[in-house]
Coordinates of C-alpha atoms in Angstrom, one line a residue:
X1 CA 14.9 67.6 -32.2
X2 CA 17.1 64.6 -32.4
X3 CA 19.4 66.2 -29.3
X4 CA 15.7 65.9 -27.7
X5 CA 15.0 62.3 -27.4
X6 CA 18.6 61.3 -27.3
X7 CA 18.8 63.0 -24.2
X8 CA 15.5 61.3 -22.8
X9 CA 16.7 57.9 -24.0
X10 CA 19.7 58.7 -21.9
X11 CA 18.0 59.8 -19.1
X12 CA 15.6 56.4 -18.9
X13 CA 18.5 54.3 -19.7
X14 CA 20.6 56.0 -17.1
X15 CA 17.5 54.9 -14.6
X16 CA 18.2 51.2 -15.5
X17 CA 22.2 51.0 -15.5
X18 CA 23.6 54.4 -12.9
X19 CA 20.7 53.9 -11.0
X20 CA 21.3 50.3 -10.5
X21 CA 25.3 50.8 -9.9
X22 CA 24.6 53.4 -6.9
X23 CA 21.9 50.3 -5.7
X24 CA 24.4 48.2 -5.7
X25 CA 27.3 50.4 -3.9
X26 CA 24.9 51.1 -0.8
X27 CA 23.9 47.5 -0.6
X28 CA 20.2 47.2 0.3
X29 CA 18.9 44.8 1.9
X30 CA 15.4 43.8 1.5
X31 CA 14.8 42.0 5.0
X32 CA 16.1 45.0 7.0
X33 CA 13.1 46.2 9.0
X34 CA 12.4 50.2 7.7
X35 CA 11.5 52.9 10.1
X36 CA 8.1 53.0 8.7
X37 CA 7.5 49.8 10.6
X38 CA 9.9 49.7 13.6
X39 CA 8.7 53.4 14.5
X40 CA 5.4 53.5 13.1
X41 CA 3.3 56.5 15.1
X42 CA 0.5 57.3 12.5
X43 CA 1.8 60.8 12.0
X44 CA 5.3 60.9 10.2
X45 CA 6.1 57.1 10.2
X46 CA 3.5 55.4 8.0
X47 CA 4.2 52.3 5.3
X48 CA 2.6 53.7 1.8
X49 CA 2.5 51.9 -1.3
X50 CA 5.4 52.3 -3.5
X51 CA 3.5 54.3 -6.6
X52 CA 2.0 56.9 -3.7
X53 CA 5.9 57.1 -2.2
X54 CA 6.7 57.6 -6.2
X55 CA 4.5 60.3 -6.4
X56 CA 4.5 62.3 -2.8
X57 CA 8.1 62.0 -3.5
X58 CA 8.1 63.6 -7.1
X59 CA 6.0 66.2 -5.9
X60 CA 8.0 67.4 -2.7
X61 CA 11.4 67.6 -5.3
X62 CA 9.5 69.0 -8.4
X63 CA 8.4 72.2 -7.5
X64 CA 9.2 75.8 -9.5
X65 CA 12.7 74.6 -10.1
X66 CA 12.5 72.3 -12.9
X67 CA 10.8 74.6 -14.9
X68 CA 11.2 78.1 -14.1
X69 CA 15.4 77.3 -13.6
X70 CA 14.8 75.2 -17.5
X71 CA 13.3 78.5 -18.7
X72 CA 15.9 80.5 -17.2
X73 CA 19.1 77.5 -18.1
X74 CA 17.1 77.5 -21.4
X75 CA 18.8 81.0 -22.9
X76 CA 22.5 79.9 -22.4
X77 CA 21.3 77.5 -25.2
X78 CA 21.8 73.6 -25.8
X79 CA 24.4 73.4 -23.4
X80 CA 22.2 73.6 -20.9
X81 CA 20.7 69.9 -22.3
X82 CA 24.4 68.2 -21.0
X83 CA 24.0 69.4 -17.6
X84 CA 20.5 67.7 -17.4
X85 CA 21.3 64.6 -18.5
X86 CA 24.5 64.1 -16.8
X87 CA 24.0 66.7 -13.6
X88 CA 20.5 64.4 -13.6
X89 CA 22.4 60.9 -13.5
X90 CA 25.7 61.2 -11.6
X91 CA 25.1 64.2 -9.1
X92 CA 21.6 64.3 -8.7
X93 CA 20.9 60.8 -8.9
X94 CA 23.3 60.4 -6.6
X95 CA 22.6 63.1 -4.4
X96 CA 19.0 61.8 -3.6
X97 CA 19.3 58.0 -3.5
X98 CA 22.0 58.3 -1.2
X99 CA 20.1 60.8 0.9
X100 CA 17.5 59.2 1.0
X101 CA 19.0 55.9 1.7
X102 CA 20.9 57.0 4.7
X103 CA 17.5 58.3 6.3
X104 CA 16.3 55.1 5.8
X105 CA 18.9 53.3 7.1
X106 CA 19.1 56.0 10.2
X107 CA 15.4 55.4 11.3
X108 CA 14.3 58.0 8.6
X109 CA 16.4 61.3 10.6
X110 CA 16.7 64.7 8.7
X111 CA 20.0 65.0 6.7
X112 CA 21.5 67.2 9.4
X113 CA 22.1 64.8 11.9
X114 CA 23.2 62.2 9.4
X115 CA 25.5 64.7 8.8
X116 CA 26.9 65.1 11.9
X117 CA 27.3 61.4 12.6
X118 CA 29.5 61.5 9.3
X119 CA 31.2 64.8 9.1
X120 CA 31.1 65.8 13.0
X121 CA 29.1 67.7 15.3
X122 CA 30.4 71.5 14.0
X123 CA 29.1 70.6 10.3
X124 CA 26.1 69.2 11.8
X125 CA 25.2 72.9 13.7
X126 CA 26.2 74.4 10.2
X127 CA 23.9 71.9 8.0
X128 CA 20.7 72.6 10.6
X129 CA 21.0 76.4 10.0
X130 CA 21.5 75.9 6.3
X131 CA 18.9 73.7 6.1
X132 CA 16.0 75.5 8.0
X133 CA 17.1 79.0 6.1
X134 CA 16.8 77.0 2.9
X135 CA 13.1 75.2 3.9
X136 CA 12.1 78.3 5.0
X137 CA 13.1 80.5 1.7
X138 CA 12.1 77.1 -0.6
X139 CA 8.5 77.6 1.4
X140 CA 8.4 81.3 0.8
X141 CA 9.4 80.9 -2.9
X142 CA 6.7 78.2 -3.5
X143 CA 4.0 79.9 -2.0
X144 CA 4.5 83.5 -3.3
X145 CA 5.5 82.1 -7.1
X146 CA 1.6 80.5 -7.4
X147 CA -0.2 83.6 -5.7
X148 CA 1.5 85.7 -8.6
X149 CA 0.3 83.5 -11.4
X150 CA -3.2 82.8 -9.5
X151 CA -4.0 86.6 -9.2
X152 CA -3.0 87.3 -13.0
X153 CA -5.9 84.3 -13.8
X154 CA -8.6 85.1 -11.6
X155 CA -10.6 88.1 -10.5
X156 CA -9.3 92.1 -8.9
X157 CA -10.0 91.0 -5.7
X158 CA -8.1 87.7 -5.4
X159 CA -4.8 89.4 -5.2
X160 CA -1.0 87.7 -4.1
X161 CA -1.9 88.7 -1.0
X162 CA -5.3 87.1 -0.7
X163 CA -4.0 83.9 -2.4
X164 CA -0.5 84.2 -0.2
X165 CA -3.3 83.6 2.9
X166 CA -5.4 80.9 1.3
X167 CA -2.2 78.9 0.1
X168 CA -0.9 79.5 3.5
X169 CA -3.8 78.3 5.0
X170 CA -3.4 74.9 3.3
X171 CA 0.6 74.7 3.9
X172 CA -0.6 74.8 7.7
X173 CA -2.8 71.9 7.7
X174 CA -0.4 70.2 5.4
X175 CA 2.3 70.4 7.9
X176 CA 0.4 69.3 11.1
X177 CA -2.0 66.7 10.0
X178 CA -0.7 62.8 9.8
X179 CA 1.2 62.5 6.4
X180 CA -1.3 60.0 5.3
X181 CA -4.6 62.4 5.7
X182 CA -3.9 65.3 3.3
X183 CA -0.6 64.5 1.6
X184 CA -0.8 61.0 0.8
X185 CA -4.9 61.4 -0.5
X186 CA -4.7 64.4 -2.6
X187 CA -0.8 63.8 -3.9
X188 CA -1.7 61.3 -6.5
X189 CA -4.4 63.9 -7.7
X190 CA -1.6 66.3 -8.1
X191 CA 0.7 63.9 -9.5
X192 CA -1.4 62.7 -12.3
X193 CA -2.4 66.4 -13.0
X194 CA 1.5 68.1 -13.3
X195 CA 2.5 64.9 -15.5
X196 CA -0.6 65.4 -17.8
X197 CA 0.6 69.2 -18.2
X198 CA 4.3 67.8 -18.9
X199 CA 3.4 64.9 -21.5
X200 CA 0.8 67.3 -22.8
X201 CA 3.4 70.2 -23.8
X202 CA 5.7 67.9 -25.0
X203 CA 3.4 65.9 -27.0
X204 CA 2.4 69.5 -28.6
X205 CA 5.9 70.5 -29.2
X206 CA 7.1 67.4 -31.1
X207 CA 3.5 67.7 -33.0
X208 CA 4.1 71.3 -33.9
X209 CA 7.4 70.9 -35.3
X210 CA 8.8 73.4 -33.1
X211 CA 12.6 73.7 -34.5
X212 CA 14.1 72.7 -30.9
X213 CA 18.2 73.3 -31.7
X214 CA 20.9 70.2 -31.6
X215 CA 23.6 70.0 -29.2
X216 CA 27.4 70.3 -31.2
X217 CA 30.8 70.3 -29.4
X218 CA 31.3 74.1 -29.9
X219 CA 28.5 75.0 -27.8
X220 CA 30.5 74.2 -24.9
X221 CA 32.3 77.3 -25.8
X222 CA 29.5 79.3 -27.2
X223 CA 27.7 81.3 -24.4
X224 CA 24.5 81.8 -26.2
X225 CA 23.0 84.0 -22.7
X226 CA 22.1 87.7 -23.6
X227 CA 24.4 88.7 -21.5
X228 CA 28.0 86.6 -21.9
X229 CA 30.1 88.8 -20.0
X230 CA 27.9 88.6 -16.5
X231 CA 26.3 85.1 -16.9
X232 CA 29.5 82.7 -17.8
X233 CA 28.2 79.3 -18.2
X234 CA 30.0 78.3 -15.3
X235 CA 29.0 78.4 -12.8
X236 CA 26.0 80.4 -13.8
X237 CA 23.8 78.1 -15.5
X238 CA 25.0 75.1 -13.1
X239 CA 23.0 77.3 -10.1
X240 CA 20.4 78.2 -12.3
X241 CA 19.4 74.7 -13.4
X242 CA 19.1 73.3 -9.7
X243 CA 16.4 70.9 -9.2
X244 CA 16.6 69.4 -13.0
X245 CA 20.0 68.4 -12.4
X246 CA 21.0 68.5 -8.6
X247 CA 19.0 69.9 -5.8
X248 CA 20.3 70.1 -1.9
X249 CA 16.3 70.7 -1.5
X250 CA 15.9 66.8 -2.3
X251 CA 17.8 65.9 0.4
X252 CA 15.6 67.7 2.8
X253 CA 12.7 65.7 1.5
X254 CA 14.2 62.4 1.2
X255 CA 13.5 61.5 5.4
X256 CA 9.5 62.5 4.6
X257 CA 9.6 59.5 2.4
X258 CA 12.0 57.5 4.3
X259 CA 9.6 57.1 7.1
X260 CA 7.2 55.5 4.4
X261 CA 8.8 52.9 3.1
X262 CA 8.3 49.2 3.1
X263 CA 11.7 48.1 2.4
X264 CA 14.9 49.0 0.7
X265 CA 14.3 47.7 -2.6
X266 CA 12.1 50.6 -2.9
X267 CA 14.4 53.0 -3.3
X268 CA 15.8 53.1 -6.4
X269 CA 12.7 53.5 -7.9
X270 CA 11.5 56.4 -5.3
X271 CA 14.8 58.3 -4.9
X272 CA 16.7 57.8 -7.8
X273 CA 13.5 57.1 -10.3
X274 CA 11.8 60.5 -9.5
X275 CA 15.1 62.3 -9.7
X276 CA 15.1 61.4 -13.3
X277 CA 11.5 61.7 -14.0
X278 CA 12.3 65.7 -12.7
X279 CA 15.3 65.5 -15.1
X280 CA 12.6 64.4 -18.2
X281 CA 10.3 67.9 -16.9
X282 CA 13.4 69.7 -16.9
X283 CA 14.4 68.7 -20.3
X284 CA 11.0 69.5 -22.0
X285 CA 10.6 72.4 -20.7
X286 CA 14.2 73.5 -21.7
X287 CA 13.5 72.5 -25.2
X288 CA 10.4 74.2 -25.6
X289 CA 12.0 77.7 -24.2
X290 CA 14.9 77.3 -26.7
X291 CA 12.6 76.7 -29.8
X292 CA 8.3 78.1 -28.8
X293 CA 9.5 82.1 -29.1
X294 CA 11.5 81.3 -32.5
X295 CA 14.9 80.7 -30.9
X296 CA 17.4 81.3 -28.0
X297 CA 18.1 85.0 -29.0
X298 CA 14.6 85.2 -29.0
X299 CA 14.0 83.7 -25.7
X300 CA 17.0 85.8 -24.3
X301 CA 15.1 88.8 -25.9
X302 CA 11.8 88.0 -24.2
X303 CA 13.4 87.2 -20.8
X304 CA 15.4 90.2 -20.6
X305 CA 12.3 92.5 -21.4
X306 CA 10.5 91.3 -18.8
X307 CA 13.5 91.3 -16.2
X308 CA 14.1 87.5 -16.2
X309 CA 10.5 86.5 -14.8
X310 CA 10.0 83.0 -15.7
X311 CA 6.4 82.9 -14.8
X312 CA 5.2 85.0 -17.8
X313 CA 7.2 83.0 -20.0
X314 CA 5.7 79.6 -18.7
X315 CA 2.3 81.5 -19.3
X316 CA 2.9 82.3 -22.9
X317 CA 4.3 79.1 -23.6
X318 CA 1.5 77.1 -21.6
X319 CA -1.3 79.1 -23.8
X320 CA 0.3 79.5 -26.9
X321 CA 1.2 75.4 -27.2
X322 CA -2.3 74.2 -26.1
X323 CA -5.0 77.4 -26.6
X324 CA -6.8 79.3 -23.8
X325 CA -8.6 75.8 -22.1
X326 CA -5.2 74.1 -22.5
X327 CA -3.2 76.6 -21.1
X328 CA -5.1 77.4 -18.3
X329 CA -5.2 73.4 -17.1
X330 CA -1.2 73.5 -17.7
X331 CA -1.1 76.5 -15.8
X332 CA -2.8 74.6 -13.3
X333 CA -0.4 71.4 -13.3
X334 CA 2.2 74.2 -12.6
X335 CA 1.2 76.0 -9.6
X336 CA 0.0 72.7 -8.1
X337 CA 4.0 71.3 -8.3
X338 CA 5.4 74.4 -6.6
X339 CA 2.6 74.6 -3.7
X340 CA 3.3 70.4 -3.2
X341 CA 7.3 71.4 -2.7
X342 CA 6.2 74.1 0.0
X343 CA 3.7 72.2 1.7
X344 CA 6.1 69.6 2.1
X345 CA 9.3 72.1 2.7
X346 CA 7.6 73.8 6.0
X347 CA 6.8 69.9 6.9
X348 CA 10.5 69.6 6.9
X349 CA 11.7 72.1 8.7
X350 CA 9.0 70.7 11.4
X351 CA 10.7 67.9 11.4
X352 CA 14.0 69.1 11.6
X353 CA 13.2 71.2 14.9
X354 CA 11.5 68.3 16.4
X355 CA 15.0 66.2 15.8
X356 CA 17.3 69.0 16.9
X357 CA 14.8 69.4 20.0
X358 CA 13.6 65.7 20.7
X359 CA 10.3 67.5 20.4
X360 CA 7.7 64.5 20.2
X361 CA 5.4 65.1 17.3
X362 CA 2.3 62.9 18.4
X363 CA 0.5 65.7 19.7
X364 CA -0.7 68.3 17.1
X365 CA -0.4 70.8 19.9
X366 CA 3.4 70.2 20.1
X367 CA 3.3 70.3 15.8
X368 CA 1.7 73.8 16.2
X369 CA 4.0 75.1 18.7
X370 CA 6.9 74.2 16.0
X371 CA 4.8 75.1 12.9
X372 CA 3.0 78.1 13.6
X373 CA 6.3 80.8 14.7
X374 CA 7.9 79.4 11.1
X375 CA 5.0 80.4 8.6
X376 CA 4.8 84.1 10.5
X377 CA 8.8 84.0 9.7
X378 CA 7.5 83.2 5.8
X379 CA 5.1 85.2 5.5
X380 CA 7.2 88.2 6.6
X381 CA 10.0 87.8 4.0
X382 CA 7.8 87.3 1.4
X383 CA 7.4 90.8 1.3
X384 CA 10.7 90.9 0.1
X385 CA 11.4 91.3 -3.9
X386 CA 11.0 87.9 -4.9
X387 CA 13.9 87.7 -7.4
X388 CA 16.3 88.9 -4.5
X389 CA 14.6 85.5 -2.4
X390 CA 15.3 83.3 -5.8
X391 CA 18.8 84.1 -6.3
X392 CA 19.8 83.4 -2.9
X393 CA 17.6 80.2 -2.5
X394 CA 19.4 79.1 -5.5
X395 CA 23.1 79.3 -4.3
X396 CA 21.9 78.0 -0.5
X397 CA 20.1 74.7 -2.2
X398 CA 23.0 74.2 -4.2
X399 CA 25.5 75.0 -1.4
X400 CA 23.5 72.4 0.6
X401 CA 23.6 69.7 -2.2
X402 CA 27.4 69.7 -2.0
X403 CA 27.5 69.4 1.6
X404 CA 25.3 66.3 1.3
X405 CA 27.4 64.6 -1.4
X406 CA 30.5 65.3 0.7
X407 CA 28.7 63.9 3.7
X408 CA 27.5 60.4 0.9
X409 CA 31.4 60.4 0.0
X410 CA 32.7 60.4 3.5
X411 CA 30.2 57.5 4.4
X412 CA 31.2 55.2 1.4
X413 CA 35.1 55.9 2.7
X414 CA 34.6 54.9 5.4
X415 CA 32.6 51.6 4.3
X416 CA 35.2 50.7 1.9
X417 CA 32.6 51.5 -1.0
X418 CA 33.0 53.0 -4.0
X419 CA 33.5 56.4 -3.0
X420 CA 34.5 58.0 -6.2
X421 CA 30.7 58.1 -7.2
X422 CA 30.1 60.8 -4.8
X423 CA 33.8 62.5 -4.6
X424 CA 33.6 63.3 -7.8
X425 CA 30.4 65.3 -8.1
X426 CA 31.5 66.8 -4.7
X427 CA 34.6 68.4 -5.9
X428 CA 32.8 69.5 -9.0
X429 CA 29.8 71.1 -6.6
X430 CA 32.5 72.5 -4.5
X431 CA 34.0 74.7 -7.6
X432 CA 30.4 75.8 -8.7
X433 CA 28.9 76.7 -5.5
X434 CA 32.3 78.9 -4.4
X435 CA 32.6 80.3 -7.8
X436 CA 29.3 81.8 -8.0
X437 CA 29.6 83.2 -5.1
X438 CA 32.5 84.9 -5.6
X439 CA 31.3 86.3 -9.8
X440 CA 27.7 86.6 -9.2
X441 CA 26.2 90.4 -8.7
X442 CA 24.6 89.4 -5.2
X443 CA 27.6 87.7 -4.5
X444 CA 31.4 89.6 -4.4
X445 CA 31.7 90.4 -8.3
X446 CA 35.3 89.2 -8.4
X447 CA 36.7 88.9 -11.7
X448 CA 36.3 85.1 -13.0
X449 CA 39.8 84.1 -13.4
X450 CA 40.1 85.2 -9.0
X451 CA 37.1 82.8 -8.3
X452 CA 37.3 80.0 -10.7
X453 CA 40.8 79.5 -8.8
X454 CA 39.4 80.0 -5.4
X455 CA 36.6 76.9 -6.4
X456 CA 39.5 74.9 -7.8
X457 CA 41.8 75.7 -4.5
X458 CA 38.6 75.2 -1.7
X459 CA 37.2 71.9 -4.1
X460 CA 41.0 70.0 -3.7
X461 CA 41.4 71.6 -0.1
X462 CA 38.0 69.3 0.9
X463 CA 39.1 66.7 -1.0
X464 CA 42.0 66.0 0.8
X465 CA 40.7 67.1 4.1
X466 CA 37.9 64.2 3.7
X467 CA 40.5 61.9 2.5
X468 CA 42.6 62.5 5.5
X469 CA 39.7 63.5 8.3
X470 CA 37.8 60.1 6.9
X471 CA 40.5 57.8 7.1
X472 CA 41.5 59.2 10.5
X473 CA 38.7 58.4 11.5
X474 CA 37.6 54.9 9.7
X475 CA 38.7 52.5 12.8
X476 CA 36.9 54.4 15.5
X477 CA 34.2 53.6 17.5
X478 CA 31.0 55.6 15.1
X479 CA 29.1 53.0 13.3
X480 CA 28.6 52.4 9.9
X481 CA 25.1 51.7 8.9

C-alpha cells in the first residue's frame, strides 16, 4: 500500500507546486472584472462562493468516469497508478485550468469558440460538432448508467426505463432553471455525499488490509490485462482512464463555472484543485479493484465474466467493503456523481447552441426551444447497447481533450508564454487518441506497429503545423486575452 499514498502525496503536492506553475504562466489578475459580474443575468452568469464553485465544479467533471474507467484501468495493473498521478497533474491539470481560464477571460464562452479565435474558424465548426456529439453521448451515458444500478436496488416495477424518465425528468429542469435554483442548492448535498462514499471506501480499504500491489519499473512492460494481445497498454488504458487523468468533458464544463466566479485567483483552486481531487477518486478506486477481489488476475477474471460491466463490480466492491447499509449509501454517492455530470452536460450543450446561435437565454421559453429537441435525441440512442455508447464516448472525450490542449498551446505561443506545458501533453494526446483508433475493435484493427507510427507521424505533423500556423500568425490583428 505504500505505491498508495505516495501517489496521493503526489497528487496533493502537485496541487501546491504544478498547479501554482500553470497560475503563474496564464497570469491572473485579481482586479480584472469576471463575467459573473460584467454580464450578470441571474440565469447562467451568477457570482457563487468559491467552496459552492469547488463543488458544482467537482460534480459536473466527476461523473461515471473516475470510477467505472479506474475499475476498468484497474486490470492492466499498477501501471495504471503513473497515468493518474502524472496524466492528473501535467495533462489534466492542465487541460482544465487553462480551459477554464480562457472562458473566464473570454466572458465565460463555450470552448468552441475559444477555439476558433485560436485555431481558426474551420476547427471551430469541427470542435462545435465534436462537442455537442460528445454532451449529448456524456448525457446519455450518465443517465442510462444510474437507471441500471437504480432498477437492480429497488422494486420490479421501477425498471431503466421508468428511472431513464424520472432522471430525465430532473436533467430537464436542471438545464432550464437559473444555475443558482437547483444546481447551486442541492450540489453541495451531492458533494458532501460522493466524497463521504470516497473517504469511506478508502478509509475501509486501508483498515482491512486489503493487499493493494506496489508499482516497480517492470510493470511498464508487464501488461497485466486479461487480454494482452487486444488491450496494449497504449493507448488502451490511456482512453480507458479518461476523466482520472484527462478529460475533454472538463473543458465543456469549465464556462458553467466561468460564469460564476468572483475573480481569477479563484481558479486554481476550482479548475485545477477539483481536477486533482477527481485524480484522488480515481486513485482509490483503482487500488481497491486491483486488491478487494484478491488480485488483478482476479479482477481481470471477474470483469471478463461479466463482459467488462463496471457497474456490478462497483456493487460488489461497495457492499462487500462497508455491509448491506454501507453499500447501499455508497451506491448512492455513485449514482448521484454520474446524474450531476449529465445534468450539467445537456446544460452545456444548451449553452453551446445558444453561442453558436446568439440565442438569448433569459427567457425559459427560448431554453426549452434549445433543450427540449436534445433530450428526445438522448433518449433515442439510449436504446442503443450501452457499451457500444461508452467506447465511443471514450475516444470522442479524449479526441476533444487534445484539441483543447492544442488550442491552450497555440494561445501561450502566441503570448510568449510557456508553451511547452501544453505542447507537450498535446503531442502525447495526439499519439493516443490516433492510435486507438486505428488498433481498437470499434476502431480499424490495424496491426499496432501501422498505428503507433501513424500517432507518432500525425502528433509531429501538428506540432509543427502549430509552430508554423501560430507564428504566422502571432503579429496579426486577433487579440490576445
Amino acid at each position: 500500500m505504500v505505491t498508495f499514498f505516495i501517489c496521493i502525496v503526489v497528487l496533493v503536492l502537485g496541487y501546491y507546486s504544478y498547479g501554482l506553475i500553470c497560475e503563474r504562466v496564464f497570469g491572473i489578475d485579481r482586479n480584472r472584472v469576471t463575467p459573473a459580474t460584467a454580464l450578470a443575468d441571474g440565469v447562467d452568469y451568477v457570482v457563487l462562493p468559491r467552496w459552492k464553485s469547488f463543488l458544482i465544479q467537482f460534480l459536473n467533471i466527476a461523473g461515471l468516469g473516475p470510477i467505472f474507467g479506474a475499475v476498468a484501468g484497474a486490470m492492466w495493473g499498477p501501471v495504471a497508478f503513473l497515468w493518474i498521478v502524472l496524466g492528473t497533474l501535467i495533462a489534466g491539470g492542465v487541460h482544465d485550468y487553462f480551459s477554464g481560464m480562457l472562458s473566464l477571460r473570454h466572458s465565460g464562452k463555450s470552448f468552441t469558440e475559444i477555439t476558433g479565435h485560436y485555431l481558426g474558424a474551420s476547427l471551430k465548426q469541427g470542435m462545435r460538432i465534436l462537442t455537442f456529439v460528445l454532451l449529448i453521448m456524456v448525457g446519455t451515458v450518465f443517465f442510462v448508467g444510474p437507471a441500471q444500478i437504480l432498477a437492480d436496488l429497488t422494486v420490479e416495477w421501477l425498471s431503466v426505463v421508468v428511472w431513464s424518465a424520472i432522471i430525465l425528468a430532473y436533467y430537464i429542469l436542471s438545464t432550464v432553471l437559473p444555475i443558482d435554483q437547483l444546481i447551486g442548492r442541492l450540489y453541495p448535498v451531492f458533494g458532501a455525499v460522493f466524497l463521504a462514499m470516497t473517504v469511506a471506501l478508502g478509509v475501509a480499504m486501508v483498515y482491512g488490509g486489503l493487499p493493494v500491489p506496489e508499482w516497480s519499473m517492470d510493470m511498464l512492460s508487464n501488461n497485466q490485462h486479461i487480454h494482452p494481445e487486444k488491450f496494449p497498454v497504449f493507448p488502451m488504458l490511456f482512453i480507458t482512464v479518461a476523466c482520472g487523468a484527462v478529460s475533454g468533458f472538463h473543458a465543456t464544463q469549465s464556462p458553467l463555472i466561468a460564469r460564476c466566479l468572483r475573480h481569477e485567483g479563484q481558479g486554481r483552486s476550482v479548475f485545477y484543485g477539483t481536477m486533482v481531487t477527481e485524480g484522488v477518486v480515481a486513485m482509490v478506486w483503482a487500488a481497491i479493484s486491483m486488491s478487494y477481489f484478491g488480485g488483478i488476475r482476479e479482477l481481470n477474471v471477474f470483469m471478463d465474466e461479466r463482459s467488462g460491466n463496471a457497474a456490478m463490480a462497483v456493487n460488489e466492491i461497495c457492499t462487500g467493503l462497508l455491509g448491506r447499509l454501507g453499500g447501499i449509501l455508497a451506491i448512492i454517492g455513485v449514482v448521484v456523481a454520474p446524474i450531476t455530470s449529465g445534468d450539467t452536460a445537456f446544460r452545456s450543450a444548451r449553452l453551446l447552441l445558444a453561442d453558436i446561435f446568439n440565442f438569448n437565454q433569459k427567457a425559459i421559453k427560448n431554453r426549452l426551444l434549445l433543450a427540449l429537441p436534445m433530450f428526445a435525441v438522448a433518449f433515442a440512442i439510449s436504446r442503443m447497447d450501452f457499451g457500444v455508447i461508452w467506447r465511443y464516448f471514450a475516444w470522442t472525450n479524449q479526441t476533444l481533450a487534445t484539441v483543447v490542449l492544442w488550442t491552450v498551446a497555440a494561445y501561450l505561443i502566441r503570448s510568449s508564454k510557456n508553451y511547452w506545458i501544453a505542447l507537450i501533453p498535446a503531442v502525447f494526446m495526439t499519439n493516443v487518441v490516433v492510435a486507438y483508433i486505428l488498433i481498437a475493435p470499434e476502431g480499424f484493427s490495424l496491426p499496432h506497429g501501422i498505428s503507433y507510427g501513424c500517432g507518432l507521424l500525425v502528433g509531429t505533423g501538428l506540432l509543427l503545423y502549430t509552430f508554423f500556423y501560430i507564428y504566422r500568425r502571432k503579429k496579426r490583428e486577433v487579440p490576445v486575452v
